[in-house]
PDB file of C-alpha atoms in Angstrom:
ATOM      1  CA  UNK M   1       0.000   0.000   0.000  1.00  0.00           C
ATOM      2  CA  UNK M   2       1.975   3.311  -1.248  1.00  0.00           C
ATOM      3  CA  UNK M   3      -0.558   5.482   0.204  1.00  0.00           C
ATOM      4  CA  UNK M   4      -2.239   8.857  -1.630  1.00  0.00           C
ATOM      5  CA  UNK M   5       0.842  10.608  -3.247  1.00  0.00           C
ATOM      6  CA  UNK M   6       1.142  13.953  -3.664  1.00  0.00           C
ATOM      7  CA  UNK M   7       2.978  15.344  -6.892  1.00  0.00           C
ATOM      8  CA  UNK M   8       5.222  17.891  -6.437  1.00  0.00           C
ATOM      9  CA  UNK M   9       6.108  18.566  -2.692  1.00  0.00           C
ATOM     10  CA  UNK M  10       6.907  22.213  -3.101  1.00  0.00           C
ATOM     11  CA  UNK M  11       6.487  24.867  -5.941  1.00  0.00           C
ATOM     12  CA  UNK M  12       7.042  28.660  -6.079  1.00  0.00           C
ATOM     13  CA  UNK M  13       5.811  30.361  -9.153  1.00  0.00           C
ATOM     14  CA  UNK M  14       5.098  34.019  -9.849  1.00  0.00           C
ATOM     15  CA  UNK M  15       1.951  35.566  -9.717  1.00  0.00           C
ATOM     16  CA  UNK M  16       0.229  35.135 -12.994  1.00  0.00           C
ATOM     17  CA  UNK M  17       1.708  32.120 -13.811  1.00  0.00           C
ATOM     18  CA  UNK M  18      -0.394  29.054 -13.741  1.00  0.00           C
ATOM     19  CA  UNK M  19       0.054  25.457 -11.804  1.00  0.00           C
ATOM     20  CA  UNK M  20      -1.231  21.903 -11.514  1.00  0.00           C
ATOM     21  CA  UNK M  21      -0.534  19.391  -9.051  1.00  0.00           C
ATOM     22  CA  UNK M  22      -1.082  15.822  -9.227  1.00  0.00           C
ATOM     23  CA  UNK M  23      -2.535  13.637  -6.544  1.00  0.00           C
ATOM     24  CA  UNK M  24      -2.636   9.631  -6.863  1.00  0.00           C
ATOM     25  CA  UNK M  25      -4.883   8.036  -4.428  1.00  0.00           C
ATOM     26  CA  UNK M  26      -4.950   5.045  -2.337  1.00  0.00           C
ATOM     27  CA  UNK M  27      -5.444   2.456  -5.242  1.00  0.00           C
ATOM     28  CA  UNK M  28      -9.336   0.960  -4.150  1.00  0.00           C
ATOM     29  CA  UNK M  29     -10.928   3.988  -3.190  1.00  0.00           C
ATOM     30  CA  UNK M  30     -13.079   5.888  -5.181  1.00  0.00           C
ATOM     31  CA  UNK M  31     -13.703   8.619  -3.174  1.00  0.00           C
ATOM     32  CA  UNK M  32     -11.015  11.620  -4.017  1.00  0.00           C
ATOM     33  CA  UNK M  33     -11.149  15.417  -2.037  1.00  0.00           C
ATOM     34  CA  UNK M  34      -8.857  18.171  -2.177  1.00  0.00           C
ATOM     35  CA  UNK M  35      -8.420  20.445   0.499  1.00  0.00           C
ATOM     36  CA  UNK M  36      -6.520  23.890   1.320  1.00  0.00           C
ATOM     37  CA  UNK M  37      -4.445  24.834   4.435  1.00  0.00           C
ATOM     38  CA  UNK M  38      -3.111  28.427   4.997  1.00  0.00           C
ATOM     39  CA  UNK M  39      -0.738  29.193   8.142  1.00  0.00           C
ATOM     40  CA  UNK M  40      -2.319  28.487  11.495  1.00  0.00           C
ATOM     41  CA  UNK M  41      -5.877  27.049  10.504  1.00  0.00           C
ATOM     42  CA  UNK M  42      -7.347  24.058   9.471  1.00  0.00           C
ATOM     43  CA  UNK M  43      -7.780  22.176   5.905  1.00  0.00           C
ATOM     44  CA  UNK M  44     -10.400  23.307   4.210  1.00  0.00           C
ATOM     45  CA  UNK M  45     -12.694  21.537   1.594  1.00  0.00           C
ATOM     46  CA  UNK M  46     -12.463  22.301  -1.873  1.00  0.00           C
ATOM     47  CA  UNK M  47     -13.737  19.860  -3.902  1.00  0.00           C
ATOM     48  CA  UNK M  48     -15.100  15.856  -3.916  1.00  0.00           C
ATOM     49  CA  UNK M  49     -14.855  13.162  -7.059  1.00  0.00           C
ATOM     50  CA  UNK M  50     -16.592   9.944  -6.386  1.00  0.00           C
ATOM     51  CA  UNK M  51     -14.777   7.874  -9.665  1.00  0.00           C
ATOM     52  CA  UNK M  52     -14.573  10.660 -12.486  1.00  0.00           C
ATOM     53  CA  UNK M  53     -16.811  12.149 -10.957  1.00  0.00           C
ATOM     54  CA  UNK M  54     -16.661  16.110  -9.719  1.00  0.00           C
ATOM     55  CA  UNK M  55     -19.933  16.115  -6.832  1.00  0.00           C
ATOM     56  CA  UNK M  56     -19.230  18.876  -5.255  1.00  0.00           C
ATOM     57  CA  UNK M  57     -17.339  22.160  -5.402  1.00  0.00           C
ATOM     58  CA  UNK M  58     -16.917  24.400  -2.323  1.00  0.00           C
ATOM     59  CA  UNK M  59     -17.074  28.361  -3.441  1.00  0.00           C
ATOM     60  CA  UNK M  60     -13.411  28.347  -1.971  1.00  0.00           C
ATOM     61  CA  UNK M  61     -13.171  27.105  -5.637  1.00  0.00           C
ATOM     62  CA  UNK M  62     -13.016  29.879  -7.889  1.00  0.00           C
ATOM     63  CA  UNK M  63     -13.143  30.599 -11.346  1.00  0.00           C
ATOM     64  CA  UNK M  64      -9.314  30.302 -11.535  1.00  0.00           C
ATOM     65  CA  UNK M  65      -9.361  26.767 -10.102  1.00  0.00           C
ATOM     66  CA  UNK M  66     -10.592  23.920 -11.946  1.00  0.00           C
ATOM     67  CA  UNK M  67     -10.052  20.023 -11.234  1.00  0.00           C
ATOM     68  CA  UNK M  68      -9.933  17.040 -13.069  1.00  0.00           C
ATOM     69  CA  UNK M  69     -10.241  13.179 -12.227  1.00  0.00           C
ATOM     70  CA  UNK M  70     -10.232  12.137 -15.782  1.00  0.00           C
ATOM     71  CA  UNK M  71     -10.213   8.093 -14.916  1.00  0.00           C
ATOM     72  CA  UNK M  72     -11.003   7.897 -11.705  1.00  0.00           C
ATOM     73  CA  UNK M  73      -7.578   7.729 -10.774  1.00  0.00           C
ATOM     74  CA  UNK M  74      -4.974  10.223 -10.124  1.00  0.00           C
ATOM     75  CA  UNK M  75      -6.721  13.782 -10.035  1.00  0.00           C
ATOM     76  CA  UNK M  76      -5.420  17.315 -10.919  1.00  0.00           C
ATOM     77  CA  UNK M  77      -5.965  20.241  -9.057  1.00  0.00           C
ATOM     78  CA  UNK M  78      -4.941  23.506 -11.674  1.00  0.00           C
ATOM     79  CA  UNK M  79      -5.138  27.472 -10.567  1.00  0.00           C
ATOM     80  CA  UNK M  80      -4.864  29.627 -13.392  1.00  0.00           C
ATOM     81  CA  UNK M  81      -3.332  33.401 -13.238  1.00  0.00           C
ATOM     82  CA  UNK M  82      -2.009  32.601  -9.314  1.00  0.00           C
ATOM     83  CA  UNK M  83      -2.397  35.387  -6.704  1.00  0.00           C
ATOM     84  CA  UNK M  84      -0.570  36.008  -3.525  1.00  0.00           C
ATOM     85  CA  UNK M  85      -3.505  34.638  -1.785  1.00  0.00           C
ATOM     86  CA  UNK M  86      -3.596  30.929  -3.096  1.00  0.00           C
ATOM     87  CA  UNK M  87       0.012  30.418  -1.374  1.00  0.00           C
ATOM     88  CA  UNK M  88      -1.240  27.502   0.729  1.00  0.00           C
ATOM     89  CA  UNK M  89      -0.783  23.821   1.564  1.00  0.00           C
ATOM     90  CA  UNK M  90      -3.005  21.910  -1.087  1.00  0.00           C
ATOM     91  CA  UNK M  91      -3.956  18.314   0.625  1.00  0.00           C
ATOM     92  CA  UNK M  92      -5.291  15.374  -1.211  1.00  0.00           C
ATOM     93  CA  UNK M  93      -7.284  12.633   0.826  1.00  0.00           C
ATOM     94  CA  UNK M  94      -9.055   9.511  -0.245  1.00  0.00           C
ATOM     95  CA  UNK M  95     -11.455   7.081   1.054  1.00  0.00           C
ATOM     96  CA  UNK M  96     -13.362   3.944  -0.055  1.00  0.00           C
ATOM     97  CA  UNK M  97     -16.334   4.982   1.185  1.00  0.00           C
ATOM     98  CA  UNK M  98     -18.565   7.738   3.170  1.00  0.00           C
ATOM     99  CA  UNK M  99     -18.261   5.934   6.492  1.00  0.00           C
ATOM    100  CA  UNK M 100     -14.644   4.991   6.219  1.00  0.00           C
ATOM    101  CA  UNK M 101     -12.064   7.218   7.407  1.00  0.00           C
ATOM    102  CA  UNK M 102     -10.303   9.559   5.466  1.00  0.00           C
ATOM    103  CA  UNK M 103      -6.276   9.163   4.355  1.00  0.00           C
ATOM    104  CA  UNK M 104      -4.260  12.337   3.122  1.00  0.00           C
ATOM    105  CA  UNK M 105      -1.009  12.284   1.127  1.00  0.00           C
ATOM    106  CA  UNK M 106       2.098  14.513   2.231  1.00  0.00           C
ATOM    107  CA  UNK M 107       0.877  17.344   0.576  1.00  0.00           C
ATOM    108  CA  UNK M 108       1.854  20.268  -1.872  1.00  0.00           C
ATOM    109  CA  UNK M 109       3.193  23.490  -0.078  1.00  0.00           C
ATOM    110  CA  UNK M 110       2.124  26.595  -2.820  1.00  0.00           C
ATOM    111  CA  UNK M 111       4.245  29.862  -2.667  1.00  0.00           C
ATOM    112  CA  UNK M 112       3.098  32.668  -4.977  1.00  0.00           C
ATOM    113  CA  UNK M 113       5.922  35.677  -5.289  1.00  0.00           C
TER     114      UNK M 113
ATOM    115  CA  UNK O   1     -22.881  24.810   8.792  1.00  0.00           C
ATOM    116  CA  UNK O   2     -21.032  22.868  11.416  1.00  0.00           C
ATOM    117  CA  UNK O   3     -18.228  24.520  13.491  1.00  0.00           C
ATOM    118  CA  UNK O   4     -15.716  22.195  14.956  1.00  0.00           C
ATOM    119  CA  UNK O   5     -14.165  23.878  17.981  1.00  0.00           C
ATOM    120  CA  UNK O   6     -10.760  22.326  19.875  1.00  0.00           C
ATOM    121  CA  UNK O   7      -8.848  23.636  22.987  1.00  0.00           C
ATOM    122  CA  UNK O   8      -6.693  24.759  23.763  1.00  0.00           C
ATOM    123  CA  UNK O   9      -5.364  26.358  21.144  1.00  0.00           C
ATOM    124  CA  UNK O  10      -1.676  25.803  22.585  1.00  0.00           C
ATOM    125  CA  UNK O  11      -0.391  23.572  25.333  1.00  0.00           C
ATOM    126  CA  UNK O  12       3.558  23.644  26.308  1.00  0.00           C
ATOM    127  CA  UNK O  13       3.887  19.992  28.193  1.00  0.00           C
ATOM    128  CA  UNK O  14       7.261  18.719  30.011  1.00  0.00           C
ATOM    129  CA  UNK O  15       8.349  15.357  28.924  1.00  0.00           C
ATOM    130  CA  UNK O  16       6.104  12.290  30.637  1.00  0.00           C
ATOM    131  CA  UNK O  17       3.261  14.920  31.293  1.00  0.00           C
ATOM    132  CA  UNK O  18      -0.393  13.638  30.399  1.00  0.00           C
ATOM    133  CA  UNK O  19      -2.330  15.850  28.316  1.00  0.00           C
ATOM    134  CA  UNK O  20      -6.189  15.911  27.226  1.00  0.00           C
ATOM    135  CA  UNK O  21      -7.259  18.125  23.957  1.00  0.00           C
ATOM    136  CA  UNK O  22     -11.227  18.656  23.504  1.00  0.00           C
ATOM    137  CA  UNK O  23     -12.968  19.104  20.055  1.00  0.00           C
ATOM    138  CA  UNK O  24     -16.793  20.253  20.233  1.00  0.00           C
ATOM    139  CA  UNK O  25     -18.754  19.999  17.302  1.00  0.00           C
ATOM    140  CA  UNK O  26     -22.048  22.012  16.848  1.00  0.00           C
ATOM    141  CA  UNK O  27     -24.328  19.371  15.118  1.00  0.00           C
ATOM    142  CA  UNK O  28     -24.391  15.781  15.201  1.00  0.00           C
ATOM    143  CA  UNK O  29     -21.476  13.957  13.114  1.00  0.00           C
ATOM    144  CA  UNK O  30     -21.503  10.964  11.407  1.00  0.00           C
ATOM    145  CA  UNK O  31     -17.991  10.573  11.935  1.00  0.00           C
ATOM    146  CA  UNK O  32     -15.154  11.940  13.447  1.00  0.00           C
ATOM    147  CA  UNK O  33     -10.913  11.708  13.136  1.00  0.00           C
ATOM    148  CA  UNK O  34      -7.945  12.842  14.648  1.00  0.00           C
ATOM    149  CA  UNK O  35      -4.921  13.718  13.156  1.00  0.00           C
ATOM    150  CA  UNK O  36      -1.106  14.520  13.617  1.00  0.00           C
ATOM    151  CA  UNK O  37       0.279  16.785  11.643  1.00  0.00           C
ATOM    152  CA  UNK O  38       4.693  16.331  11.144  1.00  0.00           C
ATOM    153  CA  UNK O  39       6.447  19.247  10.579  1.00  0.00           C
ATOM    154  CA  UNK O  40       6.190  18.986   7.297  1.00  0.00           C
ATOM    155  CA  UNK O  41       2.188  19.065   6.984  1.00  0.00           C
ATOM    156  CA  UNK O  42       1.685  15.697   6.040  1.00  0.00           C
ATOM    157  CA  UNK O  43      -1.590  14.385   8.666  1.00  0.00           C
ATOM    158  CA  UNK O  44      -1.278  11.093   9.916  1.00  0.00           C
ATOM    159  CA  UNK O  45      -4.166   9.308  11.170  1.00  0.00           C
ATOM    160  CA  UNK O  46      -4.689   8.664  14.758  1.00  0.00           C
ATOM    161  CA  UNK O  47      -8.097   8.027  15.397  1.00  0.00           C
ATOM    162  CA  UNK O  48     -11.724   7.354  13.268  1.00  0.00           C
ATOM    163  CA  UNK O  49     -13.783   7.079  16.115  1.00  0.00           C
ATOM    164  CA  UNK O  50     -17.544   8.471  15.350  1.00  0.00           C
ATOM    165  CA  UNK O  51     -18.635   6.822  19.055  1.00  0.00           C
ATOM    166  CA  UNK O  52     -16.883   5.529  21.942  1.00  0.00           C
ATOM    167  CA  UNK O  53     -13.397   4.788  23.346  1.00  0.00           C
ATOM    168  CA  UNK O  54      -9.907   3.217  21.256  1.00  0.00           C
ATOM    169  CA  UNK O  55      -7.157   3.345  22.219  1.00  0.00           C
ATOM    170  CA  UNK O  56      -3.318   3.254  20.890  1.00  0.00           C
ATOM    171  CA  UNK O  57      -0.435   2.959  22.775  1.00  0.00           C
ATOM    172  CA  UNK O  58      -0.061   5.805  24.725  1.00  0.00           C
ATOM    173  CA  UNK O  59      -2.918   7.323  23.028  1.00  0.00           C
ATOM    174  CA  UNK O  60      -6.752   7.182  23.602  1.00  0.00           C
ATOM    175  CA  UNK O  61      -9.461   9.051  22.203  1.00  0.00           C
ATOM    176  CA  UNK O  62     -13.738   8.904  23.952  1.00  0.00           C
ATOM    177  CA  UNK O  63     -16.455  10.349  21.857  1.00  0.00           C
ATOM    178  CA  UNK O  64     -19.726  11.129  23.093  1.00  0.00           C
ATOM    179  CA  UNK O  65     -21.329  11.783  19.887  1.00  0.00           C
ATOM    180  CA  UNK O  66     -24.715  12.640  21.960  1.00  0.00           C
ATOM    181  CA  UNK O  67     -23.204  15.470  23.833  1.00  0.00           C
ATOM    182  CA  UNK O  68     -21.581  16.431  20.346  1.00  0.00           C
ATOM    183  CA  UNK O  69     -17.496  16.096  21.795  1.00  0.00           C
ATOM    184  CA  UNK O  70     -14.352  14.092  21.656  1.00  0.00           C
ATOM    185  CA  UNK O  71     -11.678  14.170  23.782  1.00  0.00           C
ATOM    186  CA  UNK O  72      -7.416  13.193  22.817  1.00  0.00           C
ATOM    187  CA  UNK O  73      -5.568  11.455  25.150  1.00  0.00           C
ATOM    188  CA  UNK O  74      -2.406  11.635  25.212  1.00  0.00           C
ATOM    189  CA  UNK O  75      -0.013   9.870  28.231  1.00  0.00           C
ATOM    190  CA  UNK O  76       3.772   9.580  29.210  1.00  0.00           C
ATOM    191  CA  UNK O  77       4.345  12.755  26.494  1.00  0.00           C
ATOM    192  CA  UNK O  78       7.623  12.154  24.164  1.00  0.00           C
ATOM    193  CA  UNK O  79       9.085  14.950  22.299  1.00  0.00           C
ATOM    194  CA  UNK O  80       7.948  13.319  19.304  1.00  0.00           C
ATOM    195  CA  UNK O  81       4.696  14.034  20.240  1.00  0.00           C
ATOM    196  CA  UNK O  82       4.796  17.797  19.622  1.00  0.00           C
ATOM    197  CA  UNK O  83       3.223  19.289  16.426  1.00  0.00           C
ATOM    198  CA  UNK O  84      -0.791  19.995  15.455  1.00  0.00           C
ATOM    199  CA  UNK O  85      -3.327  18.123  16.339  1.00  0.00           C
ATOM    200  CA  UNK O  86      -6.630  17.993  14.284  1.00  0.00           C
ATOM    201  CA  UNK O  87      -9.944  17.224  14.856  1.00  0.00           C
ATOM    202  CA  UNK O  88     -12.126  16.689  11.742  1.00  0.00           C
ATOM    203  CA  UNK O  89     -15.748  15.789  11.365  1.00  0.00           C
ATOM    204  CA  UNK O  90     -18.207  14.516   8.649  1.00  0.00           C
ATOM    205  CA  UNK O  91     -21.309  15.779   9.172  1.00  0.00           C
ATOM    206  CA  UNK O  92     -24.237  14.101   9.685  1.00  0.00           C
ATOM    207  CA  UNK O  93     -26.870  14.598   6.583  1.00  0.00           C
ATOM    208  CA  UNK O  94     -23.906  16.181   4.472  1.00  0.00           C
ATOM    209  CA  UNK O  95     -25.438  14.318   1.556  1.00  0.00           C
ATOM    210  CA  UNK O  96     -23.309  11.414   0.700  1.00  0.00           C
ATOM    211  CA  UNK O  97     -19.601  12.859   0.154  1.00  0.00           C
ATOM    212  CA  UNK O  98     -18.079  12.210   3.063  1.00  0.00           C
ATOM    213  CA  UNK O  99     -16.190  15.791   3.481  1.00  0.00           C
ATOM    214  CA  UNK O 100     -14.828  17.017   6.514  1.00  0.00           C
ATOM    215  CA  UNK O 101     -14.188  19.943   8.797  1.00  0.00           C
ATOM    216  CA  UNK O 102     -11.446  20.812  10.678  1.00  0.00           C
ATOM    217  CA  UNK O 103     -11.004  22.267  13.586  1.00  0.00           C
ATOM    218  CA  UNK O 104      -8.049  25.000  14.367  1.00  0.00           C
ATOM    219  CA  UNK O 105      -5.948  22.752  15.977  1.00  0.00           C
ATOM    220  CA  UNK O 106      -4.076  22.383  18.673  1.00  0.00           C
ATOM    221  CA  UNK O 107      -0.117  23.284  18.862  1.00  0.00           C
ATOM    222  CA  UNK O 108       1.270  20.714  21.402  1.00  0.00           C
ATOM    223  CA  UNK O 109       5.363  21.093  21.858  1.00  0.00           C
ATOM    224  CA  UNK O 110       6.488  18.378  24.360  1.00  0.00           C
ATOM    225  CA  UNK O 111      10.021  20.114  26.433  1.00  0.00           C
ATOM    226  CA  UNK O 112      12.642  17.499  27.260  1.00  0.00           C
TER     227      UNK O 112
END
């Protein structure tokens, strides 16, 4: 069992540039989520694929960020024109199913100068 | 929506100290975790416990999903202990996509 992997570990871009990360889950589970941490607080939801899915967006999610589980395998999580604001820590977790608990990868640690 | 609460915020422990963090939850869950976060942000699970008591090693965790809490045990503290804890929960009749919410955490840091 490798676990959900996070793709990469760290990335600085400047502002206007755009980014994707990649996020493998656990193998079995169909049940992908992305989530955002800034500095002191906790993750936030920002969006859940069940398969290939996209079910549900949170309005965290804007315009500039779009996702894509084109499979139902890996996902990818893309912000377009970044911002100074969207420097975060971008978590992917996975489960099998709603009642099972929830595993997150290592993360991907955003820096926008 | 749900607010998940934990305290305190901070707690500064010497080494073989017990501890006990607290994470209220404003409407009733359908399940409920608790995490460790390493220095460098990855969360590792500790607990899924929706209802009752588990335990762990040195660590235990009780919730009483009726009185809408769940309280971290930790015993014997380690410096390796030290770093965020979490307390997530899935709310109950959140449709069927099993997201959570976090609470703020709480910073532990375990002195030798």
């Amino acid at each position: 069992d490798t676990g959900v992997s996070q793709d990469p570990r760290h990335k600085i871009t400047k502002r206007g540039q755009n980014v994707t990360f990649r996020c493998d889950p656990i193998s079995e589970h169909n049940r992908l989520y992305w989530y955002r941490q800034t500095l002191g607080q906790g993750p936030e939801f920002l969006t859940y694929f069940q398969n290939e899915a996209q079910l549900e967006k949170s309005r965290l999610l804007s315009d500039r960020f779009s996702a894509e589980r084109p499979k139902g395998s890996f996902s990818t999580l893309e912000i377009q024109r970044t911002e100074q604001g969207d420097s975060a820590m971008y978590l992917c977790a996975s489960k099998g199913d709603s009642y099972t608990e929830a595993f997150f990868g290592q993360g991907t640690r955003l820096t926008v100068v | 929506g749900i607010q998940v609460e934990q305290s305190p915020p901070d707690l500064i422990l010497q080494e073989g100290a017990n501890s006990t963090l607290r994470c209220n939850f404003s409407d009733s869950v359908n399940n409920l975790q608790w995490f460790h976060q390493n220095p460098w942000g990855q969360l590792i699970n500790l607990f899924y416990i929706p209802s009752g008591t588990k335990q762990n090693g040195r660590l235990s965790a009780t919730t009483v999903a009726t009185e809408r809490y769940s309280l971290l045990y930790i015993s014997s503290s380690q410096t390796t202990d030290s770093g965020v804890y979490f307390c997530a929960a899935r709310p109950h009749g959140s449709g069927n996509t099993g997201k959570l919410i976090f609470g703020q955490g709480t910073t532990l840091q375990v002195k030798p």
